[in-house]
XYZ file of N, CA and C in Angstrom:
663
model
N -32.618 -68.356 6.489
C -32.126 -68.004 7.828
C -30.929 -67.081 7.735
N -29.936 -67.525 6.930
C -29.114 -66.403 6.454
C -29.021 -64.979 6.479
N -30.184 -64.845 5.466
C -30.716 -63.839 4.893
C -31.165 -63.283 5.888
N -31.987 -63.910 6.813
C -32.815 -63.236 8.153
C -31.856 -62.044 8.431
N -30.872 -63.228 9.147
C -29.581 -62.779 10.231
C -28.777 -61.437 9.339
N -28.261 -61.562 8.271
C -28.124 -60.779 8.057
C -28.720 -59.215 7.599
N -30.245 -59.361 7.261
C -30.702 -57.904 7.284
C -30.764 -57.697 8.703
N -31.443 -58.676 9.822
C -31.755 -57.661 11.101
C -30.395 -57.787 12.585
N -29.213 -58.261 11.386
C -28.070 -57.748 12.230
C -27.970 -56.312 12.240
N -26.493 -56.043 13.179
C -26.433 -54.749 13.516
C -25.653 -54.835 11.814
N -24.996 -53.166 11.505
C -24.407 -53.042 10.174
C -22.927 -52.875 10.348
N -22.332 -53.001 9.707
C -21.253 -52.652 9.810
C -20.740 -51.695 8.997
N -21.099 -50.646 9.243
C -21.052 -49.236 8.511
C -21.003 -48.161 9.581
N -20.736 -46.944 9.176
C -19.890 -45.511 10.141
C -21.212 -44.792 10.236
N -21.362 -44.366 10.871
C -22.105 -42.799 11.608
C -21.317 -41.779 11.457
N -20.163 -41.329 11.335
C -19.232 -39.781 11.332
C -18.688 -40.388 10.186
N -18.347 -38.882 9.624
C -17.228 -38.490 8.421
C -16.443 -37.348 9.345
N -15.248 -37.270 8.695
C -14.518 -35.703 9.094
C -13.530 -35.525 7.923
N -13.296 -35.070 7.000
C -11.981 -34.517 6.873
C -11.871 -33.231 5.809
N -11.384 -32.553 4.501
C -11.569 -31.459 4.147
C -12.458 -31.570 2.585
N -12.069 -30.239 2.453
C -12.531 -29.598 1.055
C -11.729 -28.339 0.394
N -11.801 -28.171 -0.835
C -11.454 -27.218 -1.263
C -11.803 -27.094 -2.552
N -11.835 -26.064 -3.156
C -12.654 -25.157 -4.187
C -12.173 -24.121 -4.391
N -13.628 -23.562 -5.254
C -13.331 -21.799 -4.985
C -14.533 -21.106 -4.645
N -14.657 -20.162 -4.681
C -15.777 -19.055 -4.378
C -15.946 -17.975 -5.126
N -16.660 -16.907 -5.388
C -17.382 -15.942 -5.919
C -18.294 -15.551 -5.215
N -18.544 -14.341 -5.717
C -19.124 -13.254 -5.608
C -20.270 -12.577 -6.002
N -21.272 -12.429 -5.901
C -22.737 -12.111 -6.473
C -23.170 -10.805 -5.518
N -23.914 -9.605 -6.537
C -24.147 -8.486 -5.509
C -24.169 -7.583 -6.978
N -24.196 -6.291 -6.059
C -24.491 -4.932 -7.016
C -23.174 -5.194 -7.749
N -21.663 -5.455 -7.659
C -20.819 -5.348 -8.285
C -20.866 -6.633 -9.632
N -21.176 -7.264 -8.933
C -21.562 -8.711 -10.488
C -23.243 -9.522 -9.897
N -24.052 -9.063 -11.315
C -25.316 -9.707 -10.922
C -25.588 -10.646 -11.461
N -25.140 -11.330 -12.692
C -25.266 -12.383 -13.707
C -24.160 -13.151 -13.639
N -22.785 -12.832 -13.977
C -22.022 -14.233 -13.818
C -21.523 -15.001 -13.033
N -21.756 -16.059 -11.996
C -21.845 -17.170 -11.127
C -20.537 -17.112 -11.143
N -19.545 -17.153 -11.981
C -17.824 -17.049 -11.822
C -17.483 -16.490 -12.393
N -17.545 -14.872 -11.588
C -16.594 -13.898 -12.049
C -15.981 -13.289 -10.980
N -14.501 -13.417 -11.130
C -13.610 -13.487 -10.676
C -13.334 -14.189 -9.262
N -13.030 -15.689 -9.738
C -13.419 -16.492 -8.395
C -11.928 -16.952 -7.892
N -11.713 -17.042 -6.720
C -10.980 -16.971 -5.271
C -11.056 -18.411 -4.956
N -9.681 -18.656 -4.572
C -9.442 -19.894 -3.497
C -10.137 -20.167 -2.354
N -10.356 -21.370 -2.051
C -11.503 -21.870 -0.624
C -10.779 -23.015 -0.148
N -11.186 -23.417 0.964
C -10.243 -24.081 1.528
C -11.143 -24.523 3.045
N -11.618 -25.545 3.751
C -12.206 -25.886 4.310
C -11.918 -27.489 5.436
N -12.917 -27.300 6.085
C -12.636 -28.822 7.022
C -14.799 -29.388 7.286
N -14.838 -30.057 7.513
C -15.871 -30.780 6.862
C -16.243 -32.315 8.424
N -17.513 -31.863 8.752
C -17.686 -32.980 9.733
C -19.013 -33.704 9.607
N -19.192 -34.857 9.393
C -20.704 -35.197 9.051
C -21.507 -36.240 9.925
N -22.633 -36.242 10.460
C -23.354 -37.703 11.058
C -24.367 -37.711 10.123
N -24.118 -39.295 9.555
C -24.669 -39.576 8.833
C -25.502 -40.703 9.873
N -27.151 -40.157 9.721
C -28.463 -40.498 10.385
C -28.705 -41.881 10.381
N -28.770 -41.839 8.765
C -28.862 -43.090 8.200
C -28.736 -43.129 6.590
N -29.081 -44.353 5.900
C -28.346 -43.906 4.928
C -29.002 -42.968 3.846
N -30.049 -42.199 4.075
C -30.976 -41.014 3.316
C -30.634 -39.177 3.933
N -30.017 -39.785 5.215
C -30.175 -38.284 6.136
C -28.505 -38.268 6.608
N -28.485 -36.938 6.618
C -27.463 -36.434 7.391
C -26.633 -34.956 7.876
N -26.655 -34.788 8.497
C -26.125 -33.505 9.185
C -24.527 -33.320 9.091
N -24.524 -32.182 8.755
C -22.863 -32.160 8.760
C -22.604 -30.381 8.716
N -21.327 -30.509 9.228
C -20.921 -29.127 10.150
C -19.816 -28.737 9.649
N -19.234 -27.354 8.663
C -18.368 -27.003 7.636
C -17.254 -25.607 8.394
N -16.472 -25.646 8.626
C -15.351 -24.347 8.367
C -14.616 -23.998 7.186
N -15.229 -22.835 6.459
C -14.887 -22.400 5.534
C -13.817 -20.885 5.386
N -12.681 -21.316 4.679
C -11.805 -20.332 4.803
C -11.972 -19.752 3.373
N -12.222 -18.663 2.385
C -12.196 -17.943 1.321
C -12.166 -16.546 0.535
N -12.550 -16.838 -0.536
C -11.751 -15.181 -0.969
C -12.712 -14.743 -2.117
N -13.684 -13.805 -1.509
C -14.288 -12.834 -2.611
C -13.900 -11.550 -3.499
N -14.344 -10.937 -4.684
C -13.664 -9.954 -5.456
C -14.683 -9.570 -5.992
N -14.726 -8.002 -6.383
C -15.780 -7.648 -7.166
C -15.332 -6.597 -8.001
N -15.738 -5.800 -8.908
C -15.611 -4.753 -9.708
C -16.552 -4.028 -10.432
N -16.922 -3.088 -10.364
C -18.202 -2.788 -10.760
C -17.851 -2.257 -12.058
N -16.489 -2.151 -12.878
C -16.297 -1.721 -14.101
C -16.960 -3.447 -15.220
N -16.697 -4.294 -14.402
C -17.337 -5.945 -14.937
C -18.379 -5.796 -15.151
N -19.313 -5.146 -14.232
C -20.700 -5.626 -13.880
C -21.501 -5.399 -14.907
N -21.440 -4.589 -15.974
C -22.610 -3.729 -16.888
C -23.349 -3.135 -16.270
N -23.344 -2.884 -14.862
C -24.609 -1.914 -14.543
C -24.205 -0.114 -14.761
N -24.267 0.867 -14.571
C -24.529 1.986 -14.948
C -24.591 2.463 -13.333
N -23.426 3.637 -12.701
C -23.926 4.113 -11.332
C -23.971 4.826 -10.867
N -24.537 5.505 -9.972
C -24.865 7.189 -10.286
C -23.028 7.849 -10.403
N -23.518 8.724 -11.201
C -22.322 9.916 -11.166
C -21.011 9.149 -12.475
N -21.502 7.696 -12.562
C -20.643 7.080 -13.256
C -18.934 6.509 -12.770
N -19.828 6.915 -11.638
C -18.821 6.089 -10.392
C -18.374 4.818 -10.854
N -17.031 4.278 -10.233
C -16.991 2.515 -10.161
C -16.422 2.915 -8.977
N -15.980 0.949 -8.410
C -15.603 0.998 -7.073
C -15.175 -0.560 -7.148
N -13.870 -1.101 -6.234
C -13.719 -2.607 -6.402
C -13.843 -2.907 -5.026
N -14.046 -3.788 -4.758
C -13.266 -4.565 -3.154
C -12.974 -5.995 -3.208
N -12.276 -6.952 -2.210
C -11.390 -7.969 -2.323
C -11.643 -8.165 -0.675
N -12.197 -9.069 -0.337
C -11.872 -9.134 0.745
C -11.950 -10.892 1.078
N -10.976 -12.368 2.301
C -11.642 -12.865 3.400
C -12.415 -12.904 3.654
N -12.924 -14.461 3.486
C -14.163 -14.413 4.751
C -13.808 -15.683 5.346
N -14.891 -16.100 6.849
C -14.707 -17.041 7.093
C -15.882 -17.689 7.949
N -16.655 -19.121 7.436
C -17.829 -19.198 7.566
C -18.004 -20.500 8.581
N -18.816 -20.358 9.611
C -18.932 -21.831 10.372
C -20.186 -21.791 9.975
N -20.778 -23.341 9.815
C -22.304 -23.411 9.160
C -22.731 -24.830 9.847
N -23.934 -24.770 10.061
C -24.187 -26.284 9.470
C -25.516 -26.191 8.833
N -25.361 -27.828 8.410
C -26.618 -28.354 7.307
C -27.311 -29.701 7.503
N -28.486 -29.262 6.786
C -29.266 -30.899 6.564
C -28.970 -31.271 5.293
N -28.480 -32.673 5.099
C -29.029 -32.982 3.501
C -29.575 -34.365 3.366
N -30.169 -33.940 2.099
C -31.101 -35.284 1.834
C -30.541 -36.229 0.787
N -29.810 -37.493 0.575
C -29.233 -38.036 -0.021
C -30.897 -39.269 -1.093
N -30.776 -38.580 -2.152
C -31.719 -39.379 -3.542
C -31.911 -40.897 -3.329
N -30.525 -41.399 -3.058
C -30.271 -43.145 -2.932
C -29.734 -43.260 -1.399
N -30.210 -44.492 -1.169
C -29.517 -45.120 0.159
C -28.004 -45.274 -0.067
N -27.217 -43.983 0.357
C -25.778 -43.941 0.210
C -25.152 -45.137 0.939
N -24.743 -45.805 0.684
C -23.484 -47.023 1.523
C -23.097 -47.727 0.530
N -21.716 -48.490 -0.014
C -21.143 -49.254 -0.230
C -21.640 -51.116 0.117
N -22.657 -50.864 0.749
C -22.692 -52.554 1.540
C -23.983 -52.496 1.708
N -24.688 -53.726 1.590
C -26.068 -54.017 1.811
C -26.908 -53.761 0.483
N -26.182 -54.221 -0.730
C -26.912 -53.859 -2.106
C -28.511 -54.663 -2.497
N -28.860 -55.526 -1.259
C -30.263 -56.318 -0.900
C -30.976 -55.211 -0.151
N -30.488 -54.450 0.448
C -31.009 -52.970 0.599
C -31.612 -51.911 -0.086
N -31.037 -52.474 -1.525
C -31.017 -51.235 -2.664
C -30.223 -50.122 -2.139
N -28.537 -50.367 -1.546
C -28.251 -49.685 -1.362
C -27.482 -48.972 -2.593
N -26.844 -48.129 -2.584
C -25.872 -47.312 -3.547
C -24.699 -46.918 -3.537
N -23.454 -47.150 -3.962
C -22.221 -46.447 -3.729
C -22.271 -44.571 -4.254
N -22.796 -44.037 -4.385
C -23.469 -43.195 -4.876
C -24.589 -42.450 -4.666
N -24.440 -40.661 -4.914
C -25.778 -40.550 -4.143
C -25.783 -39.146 -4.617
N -26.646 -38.646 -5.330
C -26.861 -36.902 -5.779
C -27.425 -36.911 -4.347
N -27.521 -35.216 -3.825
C -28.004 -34.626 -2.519
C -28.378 -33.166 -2.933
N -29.474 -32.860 -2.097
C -29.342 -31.570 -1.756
C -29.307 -31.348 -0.266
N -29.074 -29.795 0.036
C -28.987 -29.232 1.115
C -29.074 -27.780 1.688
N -29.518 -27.220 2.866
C -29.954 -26.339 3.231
C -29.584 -26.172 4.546
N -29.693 -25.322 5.578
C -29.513 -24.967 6.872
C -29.217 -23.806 6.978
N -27.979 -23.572 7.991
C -27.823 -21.746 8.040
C -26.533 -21.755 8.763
N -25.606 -20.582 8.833
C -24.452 -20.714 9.025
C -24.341 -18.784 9.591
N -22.765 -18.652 9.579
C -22.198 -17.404 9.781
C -20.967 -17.017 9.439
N -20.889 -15.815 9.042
C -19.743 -15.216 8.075
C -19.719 -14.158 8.429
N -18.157 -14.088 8.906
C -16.966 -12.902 8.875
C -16.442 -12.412 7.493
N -16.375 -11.525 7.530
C -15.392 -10.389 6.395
C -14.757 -9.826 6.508
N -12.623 -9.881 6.291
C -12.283 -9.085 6.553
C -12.185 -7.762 5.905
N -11.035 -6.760 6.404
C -11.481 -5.547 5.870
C -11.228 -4.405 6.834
N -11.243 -3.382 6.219
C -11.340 -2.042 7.162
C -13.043 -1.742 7.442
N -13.819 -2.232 7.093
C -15.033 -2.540 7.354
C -15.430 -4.098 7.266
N -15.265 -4.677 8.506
C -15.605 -5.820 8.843
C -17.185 -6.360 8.977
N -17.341 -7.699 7.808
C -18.826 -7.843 8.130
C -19.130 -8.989 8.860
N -20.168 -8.806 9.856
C -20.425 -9.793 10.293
C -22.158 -10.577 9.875
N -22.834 -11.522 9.651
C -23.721 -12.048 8.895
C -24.005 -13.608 9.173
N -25.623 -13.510 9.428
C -25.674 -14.588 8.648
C -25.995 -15.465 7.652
N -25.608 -16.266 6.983
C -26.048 -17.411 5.906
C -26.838 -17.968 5.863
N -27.370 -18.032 4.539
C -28.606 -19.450 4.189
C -27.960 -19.956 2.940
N -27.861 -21.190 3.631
C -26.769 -22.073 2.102
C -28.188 -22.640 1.583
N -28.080 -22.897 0.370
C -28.835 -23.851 -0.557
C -27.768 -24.660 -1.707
N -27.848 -25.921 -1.903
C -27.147 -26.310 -2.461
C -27.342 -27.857 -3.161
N -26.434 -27.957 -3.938
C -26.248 -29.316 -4.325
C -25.358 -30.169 -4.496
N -25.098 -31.723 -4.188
C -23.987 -31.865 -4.642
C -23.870 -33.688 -4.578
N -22.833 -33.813 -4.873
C -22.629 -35.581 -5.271
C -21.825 -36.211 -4.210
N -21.667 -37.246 -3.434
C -21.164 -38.123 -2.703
C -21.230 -39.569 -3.819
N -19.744 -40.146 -3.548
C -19.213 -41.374 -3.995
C -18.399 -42.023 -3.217
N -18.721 -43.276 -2.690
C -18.027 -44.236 -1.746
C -16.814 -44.985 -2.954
N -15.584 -44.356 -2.526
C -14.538 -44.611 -3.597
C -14.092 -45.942 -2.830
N -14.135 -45.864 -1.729
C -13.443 -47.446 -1.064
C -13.868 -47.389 0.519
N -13.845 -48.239 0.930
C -14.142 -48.869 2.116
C -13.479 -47.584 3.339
N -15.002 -46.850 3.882
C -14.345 -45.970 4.622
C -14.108 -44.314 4.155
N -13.887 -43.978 2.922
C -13.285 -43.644 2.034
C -14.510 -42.509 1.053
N -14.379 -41.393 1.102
C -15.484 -40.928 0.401
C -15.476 -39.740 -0.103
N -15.602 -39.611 -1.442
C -15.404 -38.222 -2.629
C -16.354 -37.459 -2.747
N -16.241 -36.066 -2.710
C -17.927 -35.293 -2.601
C -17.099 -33.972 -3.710
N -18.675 -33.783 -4.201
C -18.335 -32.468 -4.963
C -19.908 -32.114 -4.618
N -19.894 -30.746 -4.319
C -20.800 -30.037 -4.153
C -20.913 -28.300 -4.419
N -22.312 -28.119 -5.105
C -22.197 -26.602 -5.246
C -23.222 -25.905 -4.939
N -23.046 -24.819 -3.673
C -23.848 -24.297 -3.439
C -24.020 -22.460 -3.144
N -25.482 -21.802 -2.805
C -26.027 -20.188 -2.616
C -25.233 -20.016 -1.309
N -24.875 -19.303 -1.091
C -25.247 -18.557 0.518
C -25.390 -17.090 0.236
N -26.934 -17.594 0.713
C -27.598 -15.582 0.713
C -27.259 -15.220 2.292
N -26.629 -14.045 2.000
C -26.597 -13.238 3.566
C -27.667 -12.320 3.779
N -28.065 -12.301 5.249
C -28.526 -11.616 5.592
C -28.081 -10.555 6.057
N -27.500 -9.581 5.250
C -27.105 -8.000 4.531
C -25.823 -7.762 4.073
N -25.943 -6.466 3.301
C -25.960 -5.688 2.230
C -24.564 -5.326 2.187
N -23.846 -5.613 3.208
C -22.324 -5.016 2.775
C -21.078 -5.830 2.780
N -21.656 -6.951 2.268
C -20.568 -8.135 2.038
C -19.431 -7.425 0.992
N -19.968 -6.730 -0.146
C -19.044 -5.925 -0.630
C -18.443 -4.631 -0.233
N -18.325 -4.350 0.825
C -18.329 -3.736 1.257
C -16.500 -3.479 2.014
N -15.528 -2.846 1.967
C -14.970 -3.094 2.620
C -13.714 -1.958 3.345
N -14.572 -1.071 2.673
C -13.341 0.598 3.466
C -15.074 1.379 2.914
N -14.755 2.280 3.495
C -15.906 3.459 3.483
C -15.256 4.492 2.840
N -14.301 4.517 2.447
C -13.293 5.289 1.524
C -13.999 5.847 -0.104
N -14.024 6.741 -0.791
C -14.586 7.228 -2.332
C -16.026 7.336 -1.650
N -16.879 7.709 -2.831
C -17.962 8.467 -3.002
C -18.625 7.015 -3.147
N -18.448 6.191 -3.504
C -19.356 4.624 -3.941
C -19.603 3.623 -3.347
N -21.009 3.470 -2.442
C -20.698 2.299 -1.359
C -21.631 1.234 -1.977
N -20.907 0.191 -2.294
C -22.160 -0.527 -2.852
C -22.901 -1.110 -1.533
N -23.240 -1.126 -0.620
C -23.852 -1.177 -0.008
C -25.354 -0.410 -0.155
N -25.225 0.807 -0.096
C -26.582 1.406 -0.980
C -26.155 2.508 -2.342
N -26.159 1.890 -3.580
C -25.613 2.606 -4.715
C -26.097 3.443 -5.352
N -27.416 3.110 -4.594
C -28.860 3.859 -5.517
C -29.540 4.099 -4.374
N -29.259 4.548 -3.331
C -30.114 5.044 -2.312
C -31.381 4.634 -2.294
N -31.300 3.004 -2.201
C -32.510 2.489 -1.821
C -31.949 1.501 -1.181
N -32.646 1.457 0.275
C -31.988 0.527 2.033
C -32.669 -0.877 1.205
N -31.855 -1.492 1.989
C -32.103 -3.044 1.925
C -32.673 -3.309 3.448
N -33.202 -4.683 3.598
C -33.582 -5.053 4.488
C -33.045 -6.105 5.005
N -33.115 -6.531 6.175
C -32.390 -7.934 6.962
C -32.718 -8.847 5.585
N -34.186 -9.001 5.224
C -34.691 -10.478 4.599
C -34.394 -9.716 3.426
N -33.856 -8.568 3.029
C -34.266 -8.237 1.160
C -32.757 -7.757 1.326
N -31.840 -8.414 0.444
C -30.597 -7.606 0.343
C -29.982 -8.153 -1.364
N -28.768 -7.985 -1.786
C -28.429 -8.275 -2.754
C -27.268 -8.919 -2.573
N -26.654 -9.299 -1.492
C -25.350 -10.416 -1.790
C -25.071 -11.451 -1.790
N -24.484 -12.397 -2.011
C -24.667 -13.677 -1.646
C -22.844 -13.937 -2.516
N -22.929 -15.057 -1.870
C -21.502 -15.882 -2.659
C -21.668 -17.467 -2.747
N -20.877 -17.815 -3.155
C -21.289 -19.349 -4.125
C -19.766 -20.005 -3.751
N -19.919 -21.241 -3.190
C -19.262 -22.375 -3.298
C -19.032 -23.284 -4.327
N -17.561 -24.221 -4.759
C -17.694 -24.913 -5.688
C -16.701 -25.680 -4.914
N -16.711 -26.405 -4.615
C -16.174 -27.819 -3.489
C -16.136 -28.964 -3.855
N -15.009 -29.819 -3.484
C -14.400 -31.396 -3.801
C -14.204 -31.467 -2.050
N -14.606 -32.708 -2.048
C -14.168 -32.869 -0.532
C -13.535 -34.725 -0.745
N -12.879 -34.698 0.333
C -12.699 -36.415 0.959
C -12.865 -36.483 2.330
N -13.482 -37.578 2.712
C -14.064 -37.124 3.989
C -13.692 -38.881 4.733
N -13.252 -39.154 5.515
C -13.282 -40.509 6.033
C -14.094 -40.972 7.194
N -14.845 -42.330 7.338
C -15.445 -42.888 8.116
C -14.806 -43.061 9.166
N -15.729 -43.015 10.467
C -15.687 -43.541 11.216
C -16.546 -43.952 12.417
N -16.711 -44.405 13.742
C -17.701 -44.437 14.350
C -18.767 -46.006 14.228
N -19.072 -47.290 14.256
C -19.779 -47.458 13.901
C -20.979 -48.111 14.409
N -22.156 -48.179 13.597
C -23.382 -47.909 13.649
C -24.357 -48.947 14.765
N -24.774 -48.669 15.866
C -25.125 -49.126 16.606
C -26.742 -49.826 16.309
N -27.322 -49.781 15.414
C -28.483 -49.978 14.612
C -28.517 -50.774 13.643
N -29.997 -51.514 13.592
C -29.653 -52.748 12.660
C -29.768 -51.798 10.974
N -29.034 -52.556 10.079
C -29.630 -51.774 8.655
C -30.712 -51.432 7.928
N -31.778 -52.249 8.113
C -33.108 -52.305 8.026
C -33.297 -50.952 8.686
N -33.151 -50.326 9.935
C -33.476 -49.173 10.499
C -32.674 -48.362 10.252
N -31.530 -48.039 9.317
C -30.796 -47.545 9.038
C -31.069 -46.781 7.641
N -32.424 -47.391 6.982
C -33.347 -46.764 5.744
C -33.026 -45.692 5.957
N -34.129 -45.290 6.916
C -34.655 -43.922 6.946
C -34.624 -43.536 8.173
C-alpha cells in the first residue's frame, strides 16, 4: 500500500530551471575550416528550461559572445594571395528540444530514475553580429551535453554544441580591402548551402523551481 501511494502520488519535483552559463565560442568558415578551437572568445549567457518530464525538455538560451578569424591560420590559399581577419559580437536568442538518455531526477530511484543524464539537442534560434557590417541570421544548433543533479534543486550542465547559420557573412564585418570572405572564390552560397557556423562550449547552473502538478509515473515520458 505504501508503495501504491507513493508511485501514483503527485511528485515532488520542479517543472522550470532558470539561471546562467558560460564558456567560450569559435569560429568555423572560409577563415578556419578544420580546427573546432581556433582562436576561441568568451561567452556568457542566461538559460531557462521546462522540464516536460523527466526524458523531455524545452529550454530557451540568451547568448552573449565573441568570434575571430584569420585567414593567414586557415591553410587555405586565396585568390591574389590575399588574407583578411575579422573579430566581431554576437548575440543569440534560441530555443531547443532535448532528449535526456536517463530519467533525469534526483528522487524516485524505484523509477529507475537518475541523478544524471547525457542529452542531445536541436531546435533553431537567431543571431546578431556586430560590426560595420552587421549580420543578421538564423541558427540551427545541434548539440550535446551532460546534466547532473548536484543537490536538491540544484543543477550542473556542460554542454557542446553546432550552430549552422543560415548565411555566408558571419565573417564578415567591414567591406573594407579587396577580400570578402563572404564570397572568396566567387562562388554564391545559398540560404540552405553556406560555410559558417560557430560552436559553443558551456557550463551552466541552473536552479529549480515550480512544482510538478503530475503524478511521477506520468512524469516518464
Amino acid at each position: 500500500m505504501g508503495l501504491f501511494s507513493s508511485v501514483n502520488g503527485f511528485c515532488q519535483e520542479y517543472e522550470y530551471e532558470i539561471g546562467g552559463m558560460t564558456g567560450i565560442s569559435s569560429y568555423m568558415g572560409d577563415a578556419n575550416k578544420t580546427n573546432l578551437f581556433q582562436s576561441p572568445n568568451f561567452a556568457l549567457g542566461a538559460v531557462f528550461r521546462y522540464n516536460k518530464n523527466f526524458r523531455w525538455a524545452y529550454k530557451a538560451n540568451l547568448v552573449v559572445g565573441g568570434v575571430s578569424g584569420d585567414t593567414r591560420k586557415s591553410g587555405n590559399v586565396f585568390p591574389n594571395q590575399q588574407n583578411t581577419s575579422f573579430s566581431r559580437t554576437f548575440y543569440e536568442l534560441g530555443g531547443q528540444v532535448e532528449y535526456n538518455f536517463f530519467h533525469y531526477s534526483d528522487k524516485y530511484q524505484y523509477l529507475g530514475t537518475r541523478k544524471f543524464s547525457p542529452y542531445i539537442f536541436t531546435g533553431l534560434g537567431f543571431t546578431v553580429g556586430s560590426g560595420d557590417e552587421t549580420f543578421f541570421g538564423m541558427n540551427l544548433p545541434l548539440g550535446i551535453g551532460l546534466k547532473y543533479k548536484w543537490k536538491d534543486r540544484l543543477n550542473l550542465g556542460f554542454e557542446f554544441s553546432f550552430r549552422k547559420l543560415f548565411g555566408d557573412s558571419f565573417d564578415v564585418t567591414s567591406k573594407k580591402g579587396d577580400l570578402s570572405l563572404d564570397d572568396p572564390y566567387n562562388i554564391k552560397s545559398s540560404f540552405f548551402k553556406n560555410k559558417d557556423w560557430y560552436l559553443l562550449t558551456m557550463f551552466s547552473v541552473t536552479w529549480d523551481f515550480g512544482l510538478r502538478s503530475k503524478s511521477c509515473v506520468d512524469s516518464l515520458y
